PDB file of C-alpha atoms in Angstrom:
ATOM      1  CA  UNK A   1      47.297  37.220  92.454  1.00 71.00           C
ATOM      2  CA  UNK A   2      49.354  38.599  89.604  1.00 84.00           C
ATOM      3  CA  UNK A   3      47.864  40.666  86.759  1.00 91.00           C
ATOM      4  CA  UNK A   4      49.691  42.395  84.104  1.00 96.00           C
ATOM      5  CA  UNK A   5      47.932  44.443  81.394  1.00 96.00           C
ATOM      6  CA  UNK A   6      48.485  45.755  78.035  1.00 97.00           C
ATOM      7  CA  UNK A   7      46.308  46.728  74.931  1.00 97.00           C
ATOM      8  CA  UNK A   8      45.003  44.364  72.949  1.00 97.00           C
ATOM      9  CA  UNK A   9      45.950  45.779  69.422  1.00 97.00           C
ATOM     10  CA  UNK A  10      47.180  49.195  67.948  1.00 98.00           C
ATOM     11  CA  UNK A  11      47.400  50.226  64.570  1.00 98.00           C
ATOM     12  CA  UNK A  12      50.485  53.092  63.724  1.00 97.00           C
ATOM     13  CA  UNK A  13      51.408  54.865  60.507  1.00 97.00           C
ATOM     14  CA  UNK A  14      55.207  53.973  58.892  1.00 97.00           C
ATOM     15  CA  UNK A  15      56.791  56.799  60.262  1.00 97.00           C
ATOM     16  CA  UNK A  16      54.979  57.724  62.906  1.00 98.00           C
ATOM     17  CA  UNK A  17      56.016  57.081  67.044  1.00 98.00           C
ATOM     18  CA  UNK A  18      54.149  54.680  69.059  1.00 98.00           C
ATOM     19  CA  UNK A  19      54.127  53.784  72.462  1.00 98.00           C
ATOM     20  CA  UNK A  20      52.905  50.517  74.186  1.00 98.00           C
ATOM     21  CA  UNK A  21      51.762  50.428  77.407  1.00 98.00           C
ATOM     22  CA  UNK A  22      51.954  48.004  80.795  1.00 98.00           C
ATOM     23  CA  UNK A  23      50.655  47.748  84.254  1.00 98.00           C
ATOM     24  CA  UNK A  24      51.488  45.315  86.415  1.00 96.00           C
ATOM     25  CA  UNK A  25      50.479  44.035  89.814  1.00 94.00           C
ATOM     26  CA  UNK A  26      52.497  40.660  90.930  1.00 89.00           C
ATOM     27  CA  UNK A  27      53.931  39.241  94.056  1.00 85.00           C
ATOM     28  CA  UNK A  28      57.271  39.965  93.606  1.00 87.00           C
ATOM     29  CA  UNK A  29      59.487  42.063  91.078  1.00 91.00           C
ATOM     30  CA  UNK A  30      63.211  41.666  89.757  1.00 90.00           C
ATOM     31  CA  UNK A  31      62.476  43.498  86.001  1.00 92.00           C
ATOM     32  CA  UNK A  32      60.272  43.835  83.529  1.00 95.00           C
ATOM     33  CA  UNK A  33      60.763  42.314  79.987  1.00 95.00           C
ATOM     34  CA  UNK A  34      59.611  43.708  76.301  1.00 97.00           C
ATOM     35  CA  UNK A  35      60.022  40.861  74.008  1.00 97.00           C
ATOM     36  CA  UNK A  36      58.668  41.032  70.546  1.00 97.00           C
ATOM     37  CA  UNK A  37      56.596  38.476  68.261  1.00 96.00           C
ATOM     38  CA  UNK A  38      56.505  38.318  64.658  1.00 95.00           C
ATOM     39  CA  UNK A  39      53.605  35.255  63.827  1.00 90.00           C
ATOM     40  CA  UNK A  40      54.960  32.019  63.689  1.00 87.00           C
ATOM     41  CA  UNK A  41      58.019  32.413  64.861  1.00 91.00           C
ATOM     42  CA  UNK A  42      60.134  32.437  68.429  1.00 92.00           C
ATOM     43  CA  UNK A  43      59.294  36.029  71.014  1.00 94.00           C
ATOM     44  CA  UNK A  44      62.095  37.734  70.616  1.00 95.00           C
ATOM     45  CA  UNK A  45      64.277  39.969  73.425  1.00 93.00           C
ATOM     46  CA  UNK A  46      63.544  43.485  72.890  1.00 95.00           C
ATOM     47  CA  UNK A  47      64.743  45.429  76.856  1.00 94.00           C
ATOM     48  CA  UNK A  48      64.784  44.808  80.347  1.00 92.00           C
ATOM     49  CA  UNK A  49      64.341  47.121  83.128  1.00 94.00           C
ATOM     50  CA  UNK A  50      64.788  46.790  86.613  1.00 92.00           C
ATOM     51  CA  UNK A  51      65.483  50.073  87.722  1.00 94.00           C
ATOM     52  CA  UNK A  52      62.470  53.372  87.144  1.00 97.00           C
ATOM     53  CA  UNK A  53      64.215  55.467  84.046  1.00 97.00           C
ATOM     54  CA  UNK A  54      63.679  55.097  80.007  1.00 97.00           C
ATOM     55  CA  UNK A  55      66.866  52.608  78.447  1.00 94.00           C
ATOM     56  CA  UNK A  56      67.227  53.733  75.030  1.00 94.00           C
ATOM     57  CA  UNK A  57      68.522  51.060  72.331  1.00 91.00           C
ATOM     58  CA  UNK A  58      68.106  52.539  68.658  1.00 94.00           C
ATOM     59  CA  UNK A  59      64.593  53.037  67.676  1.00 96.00           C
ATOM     60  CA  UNK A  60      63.293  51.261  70.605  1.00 97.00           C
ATOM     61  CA  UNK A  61      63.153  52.647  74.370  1.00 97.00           C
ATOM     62  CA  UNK A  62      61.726  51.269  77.165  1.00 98.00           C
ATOM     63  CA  UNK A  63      60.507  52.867  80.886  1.00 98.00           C
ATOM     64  CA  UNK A  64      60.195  52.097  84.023  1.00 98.00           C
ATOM     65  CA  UNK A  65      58.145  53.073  87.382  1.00 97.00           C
ATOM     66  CA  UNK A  66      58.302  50.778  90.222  1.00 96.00           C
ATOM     67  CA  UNK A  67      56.312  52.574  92.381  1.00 95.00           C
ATOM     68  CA  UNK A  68      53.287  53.410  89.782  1.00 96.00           C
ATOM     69  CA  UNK A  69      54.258  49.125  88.279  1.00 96.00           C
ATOM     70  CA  UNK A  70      54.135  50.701  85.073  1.00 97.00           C
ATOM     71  CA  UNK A  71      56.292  50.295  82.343  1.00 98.00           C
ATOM     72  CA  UNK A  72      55.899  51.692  78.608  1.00 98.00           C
ATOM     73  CA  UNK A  73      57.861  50.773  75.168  1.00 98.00           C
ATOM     74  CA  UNK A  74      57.682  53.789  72.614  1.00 98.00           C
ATOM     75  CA  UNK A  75      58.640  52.770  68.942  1.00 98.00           C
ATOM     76  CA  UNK A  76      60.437  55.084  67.147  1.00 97.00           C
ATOM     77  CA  UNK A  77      60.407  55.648  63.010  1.00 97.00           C
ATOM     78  CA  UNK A  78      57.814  52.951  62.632  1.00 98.00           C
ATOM     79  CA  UNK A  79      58.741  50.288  59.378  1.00 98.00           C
ATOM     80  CA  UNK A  80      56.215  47.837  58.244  1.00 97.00           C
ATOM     81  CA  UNK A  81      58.457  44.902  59.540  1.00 97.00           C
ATOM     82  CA  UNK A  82      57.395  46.550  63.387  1.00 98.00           C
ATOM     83  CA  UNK A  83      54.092  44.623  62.855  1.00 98.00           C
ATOM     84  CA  UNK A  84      54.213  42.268  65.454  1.00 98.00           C
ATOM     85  CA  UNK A  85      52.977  41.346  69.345  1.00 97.00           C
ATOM     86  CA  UNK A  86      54.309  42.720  71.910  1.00 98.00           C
ATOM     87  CA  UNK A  87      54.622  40.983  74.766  1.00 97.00           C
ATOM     88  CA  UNK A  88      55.172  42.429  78.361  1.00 97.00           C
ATOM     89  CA  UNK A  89      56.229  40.358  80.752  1.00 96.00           C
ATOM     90  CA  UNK A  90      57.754  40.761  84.519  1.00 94.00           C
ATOM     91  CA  UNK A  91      60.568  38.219  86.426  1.00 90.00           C
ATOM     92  CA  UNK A  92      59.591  37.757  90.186  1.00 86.00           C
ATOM     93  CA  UNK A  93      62.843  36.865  91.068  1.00 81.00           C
ATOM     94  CA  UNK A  94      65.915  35.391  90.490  1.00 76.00           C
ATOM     95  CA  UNK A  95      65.702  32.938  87.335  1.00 77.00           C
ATOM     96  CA  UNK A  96      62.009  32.143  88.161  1.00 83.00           C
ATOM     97  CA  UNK A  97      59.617  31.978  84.963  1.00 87.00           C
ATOM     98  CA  UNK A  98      58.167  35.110  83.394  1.00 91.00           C
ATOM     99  CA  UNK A  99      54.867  36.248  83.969  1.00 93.00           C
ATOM    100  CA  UNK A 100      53.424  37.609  80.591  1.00 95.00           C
ATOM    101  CA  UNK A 101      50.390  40.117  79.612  1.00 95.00           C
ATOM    102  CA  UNK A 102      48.504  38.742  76.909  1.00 95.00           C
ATOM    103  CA  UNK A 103      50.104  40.982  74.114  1.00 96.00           C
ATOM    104  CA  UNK A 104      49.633  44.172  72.259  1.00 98.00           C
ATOM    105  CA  UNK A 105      49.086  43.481  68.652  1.00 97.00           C
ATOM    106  CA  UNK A 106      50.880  46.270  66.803  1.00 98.00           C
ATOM    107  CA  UNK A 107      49.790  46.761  63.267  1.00 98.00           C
ATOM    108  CA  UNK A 108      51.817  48.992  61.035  1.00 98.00           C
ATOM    109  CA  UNK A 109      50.005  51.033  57.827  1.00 97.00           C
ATOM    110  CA  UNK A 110      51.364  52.564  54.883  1.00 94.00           C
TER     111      UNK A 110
ATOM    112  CA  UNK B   1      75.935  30.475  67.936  1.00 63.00           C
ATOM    113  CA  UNK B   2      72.329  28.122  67.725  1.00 80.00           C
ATOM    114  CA  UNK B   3      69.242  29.386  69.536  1.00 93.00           C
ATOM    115  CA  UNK B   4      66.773  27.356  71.335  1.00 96.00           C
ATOM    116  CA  UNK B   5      64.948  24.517  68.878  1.00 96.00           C
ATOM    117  CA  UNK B   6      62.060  22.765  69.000  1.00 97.00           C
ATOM    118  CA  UNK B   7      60.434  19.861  67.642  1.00 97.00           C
ATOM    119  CA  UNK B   8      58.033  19.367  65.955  1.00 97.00           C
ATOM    120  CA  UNK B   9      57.331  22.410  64.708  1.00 96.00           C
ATOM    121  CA  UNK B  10      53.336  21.062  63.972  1.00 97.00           C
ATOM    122  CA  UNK B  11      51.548  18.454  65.326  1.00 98.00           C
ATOM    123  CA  UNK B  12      48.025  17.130  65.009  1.00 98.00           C
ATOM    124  CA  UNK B  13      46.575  14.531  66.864  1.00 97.00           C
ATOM    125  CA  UNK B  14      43.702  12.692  67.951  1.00 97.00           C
ATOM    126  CA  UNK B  15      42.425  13.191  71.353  1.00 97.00           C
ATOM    127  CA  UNK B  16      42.959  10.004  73.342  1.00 97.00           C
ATOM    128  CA  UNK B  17      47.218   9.751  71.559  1.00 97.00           C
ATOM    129  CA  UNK B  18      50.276  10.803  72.649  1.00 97.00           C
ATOM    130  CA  UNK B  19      52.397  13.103  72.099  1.00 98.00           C
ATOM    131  CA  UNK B  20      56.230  14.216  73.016  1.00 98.00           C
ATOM    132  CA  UNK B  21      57.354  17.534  72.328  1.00 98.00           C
ATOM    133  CA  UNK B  22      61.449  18.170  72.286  1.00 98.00           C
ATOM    134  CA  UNK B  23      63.309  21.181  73.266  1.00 98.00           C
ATOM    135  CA  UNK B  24      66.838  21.536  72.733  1.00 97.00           C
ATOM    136  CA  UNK B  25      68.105  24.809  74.709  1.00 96.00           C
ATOM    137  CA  UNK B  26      71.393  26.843  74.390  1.00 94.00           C
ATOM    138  CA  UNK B  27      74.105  24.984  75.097  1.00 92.00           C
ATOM    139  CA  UNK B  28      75.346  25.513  78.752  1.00 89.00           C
ATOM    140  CA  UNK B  29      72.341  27.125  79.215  1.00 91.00           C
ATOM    141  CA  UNK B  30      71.230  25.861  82.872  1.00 91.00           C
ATOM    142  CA  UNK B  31      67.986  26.992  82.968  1.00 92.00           C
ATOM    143  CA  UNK B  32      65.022  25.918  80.744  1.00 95.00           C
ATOM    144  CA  UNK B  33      61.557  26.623  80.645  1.00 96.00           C
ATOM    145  CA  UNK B  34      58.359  25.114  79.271  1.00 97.00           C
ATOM    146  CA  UNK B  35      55.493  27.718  78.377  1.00 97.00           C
ATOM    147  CA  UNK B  36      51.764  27.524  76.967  1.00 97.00           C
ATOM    148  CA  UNK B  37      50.062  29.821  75.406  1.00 95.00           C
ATOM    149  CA  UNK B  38      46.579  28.899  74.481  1.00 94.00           C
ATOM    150  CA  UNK B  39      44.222  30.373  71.944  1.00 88.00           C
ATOM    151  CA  UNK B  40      43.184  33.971  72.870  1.00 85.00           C
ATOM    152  CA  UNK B  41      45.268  33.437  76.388  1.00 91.00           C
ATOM    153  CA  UNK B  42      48.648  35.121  77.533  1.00 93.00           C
ATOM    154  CA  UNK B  43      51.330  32.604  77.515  1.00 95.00           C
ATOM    155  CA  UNK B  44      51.328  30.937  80.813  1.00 95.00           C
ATOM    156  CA  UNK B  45      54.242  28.580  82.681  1.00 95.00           C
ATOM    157  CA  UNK B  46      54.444  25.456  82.660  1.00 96.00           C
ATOM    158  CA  UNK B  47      57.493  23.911  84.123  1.00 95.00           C
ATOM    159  CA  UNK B  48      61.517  25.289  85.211  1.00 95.00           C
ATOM    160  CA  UNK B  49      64.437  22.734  85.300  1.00 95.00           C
ATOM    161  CA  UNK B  50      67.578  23.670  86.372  1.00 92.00           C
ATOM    162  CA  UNK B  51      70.092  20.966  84.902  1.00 93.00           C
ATOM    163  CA  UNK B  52      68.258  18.160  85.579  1.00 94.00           C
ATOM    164  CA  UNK B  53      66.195  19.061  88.721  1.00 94.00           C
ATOM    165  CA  UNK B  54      62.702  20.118  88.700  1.00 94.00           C
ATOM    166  CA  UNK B  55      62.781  23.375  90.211  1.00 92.00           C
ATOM    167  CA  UNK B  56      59.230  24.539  89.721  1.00 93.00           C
ATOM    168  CA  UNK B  57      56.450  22.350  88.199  1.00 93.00           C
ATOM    169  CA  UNK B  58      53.609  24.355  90.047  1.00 92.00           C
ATOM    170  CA  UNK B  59      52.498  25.364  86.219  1.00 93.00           C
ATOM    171  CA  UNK B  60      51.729  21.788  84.823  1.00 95.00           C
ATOM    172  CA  UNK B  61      48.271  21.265  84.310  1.00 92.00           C
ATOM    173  CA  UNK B  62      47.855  17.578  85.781  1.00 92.00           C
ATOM    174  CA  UNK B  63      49.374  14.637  86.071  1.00 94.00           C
ATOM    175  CA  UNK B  64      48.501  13.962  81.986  1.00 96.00           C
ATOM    176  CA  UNK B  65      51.651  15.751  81.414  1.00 97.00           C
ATOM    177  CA  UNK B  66      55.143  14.480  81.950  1.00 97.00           C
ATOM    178  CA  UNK B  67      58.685  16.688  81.447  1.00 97.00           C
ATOM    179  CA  UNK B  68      62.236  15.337  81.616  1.00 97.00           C
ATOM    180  CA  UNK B  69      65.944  16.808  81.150  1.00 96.00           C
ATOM    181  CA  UNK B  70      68.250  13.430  81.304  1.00 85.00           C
ATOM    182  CA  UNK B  71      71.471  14.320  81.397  1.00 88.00           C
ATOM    183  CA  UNK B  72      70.595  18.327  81.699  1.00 86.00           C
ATOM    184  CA  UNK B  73      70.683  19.042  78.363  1.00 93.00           C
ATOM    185  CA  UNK B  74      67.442  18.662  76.183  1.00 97.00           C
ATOM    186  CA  UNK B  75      64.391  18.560  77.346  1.00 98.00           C
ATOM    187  CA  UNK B  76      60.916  16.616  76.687  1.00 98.00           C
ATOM    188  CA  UNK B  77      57.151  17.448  77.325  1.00 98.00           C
ATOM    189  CA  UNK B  78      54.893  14.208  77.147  1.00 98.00           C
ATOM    190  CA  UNK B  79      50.920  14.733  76.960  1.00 97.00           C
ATOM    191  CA  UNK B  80      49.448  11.079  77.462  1.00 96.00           C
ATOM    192  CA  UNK B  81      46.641  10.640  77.031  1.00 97.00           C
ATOM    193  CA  UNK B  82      45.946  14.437  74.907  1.00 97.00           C
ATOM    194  CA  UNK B  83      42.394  16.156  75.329  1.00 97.00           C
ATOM    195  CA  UNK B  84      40.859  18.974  73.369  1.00 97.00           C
ATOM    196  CA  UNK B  85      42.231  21.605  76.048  1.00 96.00           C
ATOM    197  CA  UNK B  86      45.549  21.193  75.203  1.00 97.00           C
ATOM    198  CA  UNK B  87      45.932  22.180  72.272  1.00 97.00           C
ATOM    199  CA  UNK B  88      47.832  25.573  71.918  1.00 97.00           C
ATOM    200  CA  UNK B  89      51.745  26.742  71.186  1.00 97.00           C
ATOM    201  CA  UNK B  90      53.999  25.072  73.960  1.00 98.00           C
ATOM    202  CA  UNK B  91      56.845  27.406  73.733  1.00 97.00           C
ATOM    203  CA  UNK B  92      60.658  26.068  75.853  1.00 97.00           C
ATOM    204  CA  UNK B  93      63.024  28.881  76.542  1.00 96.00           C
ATOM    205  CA  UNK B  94      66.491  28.683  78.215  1.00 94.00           C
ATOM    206  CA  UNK B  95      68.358  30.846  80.196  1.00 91.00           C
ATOM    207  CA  UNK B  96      72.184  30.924  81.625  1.00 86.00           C
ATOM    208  CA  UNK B  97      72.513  29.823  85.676  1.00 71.00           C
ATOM    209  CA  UNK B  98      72.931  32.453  88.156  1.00 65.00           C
ATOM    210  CA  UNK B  99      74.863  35.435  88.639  1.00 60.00           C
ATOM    211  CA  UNK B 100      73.913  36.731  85.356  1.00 59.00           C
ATOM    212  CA  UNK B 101      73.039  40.136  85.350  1.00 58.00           C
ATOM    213  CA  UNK B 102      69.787  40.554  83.254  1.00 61.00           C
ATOM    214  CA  UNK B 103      68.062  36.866  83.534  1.00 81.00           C
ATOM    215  CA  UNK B 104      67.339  36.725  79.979  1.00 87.00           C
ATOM    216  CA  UNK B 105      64.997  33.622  78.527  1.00 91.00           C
ATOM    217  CA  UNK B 106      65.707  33.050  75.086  1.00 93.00           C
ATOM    218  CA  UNK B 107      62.642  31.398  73.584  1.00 96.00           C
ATOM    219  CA  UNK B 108      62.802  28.646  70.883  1.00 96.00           C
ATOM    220  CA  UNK B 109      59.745  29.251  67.726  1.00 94.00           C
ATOM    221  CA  UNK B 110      57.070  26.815  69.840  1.00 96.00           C
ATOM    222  CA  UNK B 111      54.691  23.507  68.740  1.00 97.00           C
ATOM    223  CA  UNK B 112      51.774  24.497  67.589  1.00 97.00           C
ATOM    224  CA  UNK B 113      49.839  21.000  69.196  1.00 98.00           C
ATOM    225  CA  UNK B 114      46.080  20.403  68.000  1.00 97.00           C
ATOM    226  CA  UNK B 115      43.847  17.873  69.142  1.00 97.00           C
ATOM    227  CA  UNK B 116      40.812  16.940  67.274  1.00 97.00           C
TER     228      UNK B 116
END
């Protein structure tokens, strides 16, 4: 079967550094996705990664381990308007459909 | 350039009706995807089309549901006759054909379907 897992929710301070985690088990693996989701609207692209090492795009960075199928995203310089899901999810191959985790719910305090 | 639309954005609906959801992906986007994600649930797949073709429907619940791409272009998702359980956000996403280097699904806002 194919399992991937993530927190339900976390709560950061504005400011502050936080860092989402992702473990994954599925039946095949071209990359792992980071998309976020602000309520009502579309998921958003955040990073890919199909090769183990952290890619770094402004405040957000995302990592990579194929052999431990984890992968983390770490939010830098937290803003209010980070509240959203996050939403892992990994691409078996090719242009097959996305497996997803069920979210991380990231709440964002003053 | 436009993203991914769908409509309707809401619907609500008796169980026992119909209902036909659209998706309109980027153009020249080959690939498009139909998604679920129900209450409390990660989103799950439903459906792939590649142009036209039906290249994976091994996510479609049962034979209650019905998608088509005419012409390879937008794409519908028909729920006749609806029950309770289907109610949830059906999300569509599109991506380009192959040879691109990061397979990227660009996801349109979803239906929010409810049956009462």
């Amino acid at each position: 079967g194919q399992n991937i897992d993530q927190p339900t929710e976390m709560t950061a301070t504005e400011g502050a550094i936080v860092q989402i985690n992702c473990t994954y088990q599925t039946s095949g693996f071209n990359g792992l996705f980071w998309y976020q989701q602000h309520a009502g609207e579309a998921p958003t692209f955040l990073s890919y990664n199909v090769l183990d090492g952290l890619e770094e795009k402004g405040r957000f960075s995302s990592f990579l381990s194929r052999s431990k199928g984890y992968s983390y995203l770490l939010l830098k310089e937290l803003q209010m308007k980070d509240s959203a899901s996050y939403l892992c999810a990994v691409l078996n191959s090719g242009n097959t459909p996305l497996v997803f985790g069920k979210g991380t719910r990231l709440s964002v305090i003053a | 350039e436009a993203g991914v639309t769908q409509f309707p954005s809401h619907s609500v609906i008796e169980k026992g009706q119909t209902v036909t959801l659209r998706c309109d992906p980027i153009s020249g986007h080959d690939n498009l995807y139909w998604y679920r994600r129900v209450m409390g649930k990660e989103i799950k797949f439903l459906l792939h089309f590649v142009k036209e073709s039906k290249q994976d429907e091994s996510g479609m619940p049962n034979n209650r549901f019905l998608a088509e791409r005419t012409g390879g272009t937008y794409s519908t998702l028909k729920v006749q006759p609806a029950e309770l359980e289907d109610s949830g956000v059906y999300f569509c996403a599109s991506s380009q054909g192959s040879g691109t280097a990061t397979y990227e699904q660009y996801f349109g806002p979803g239906t929010r379907l409810t049956v009462t």
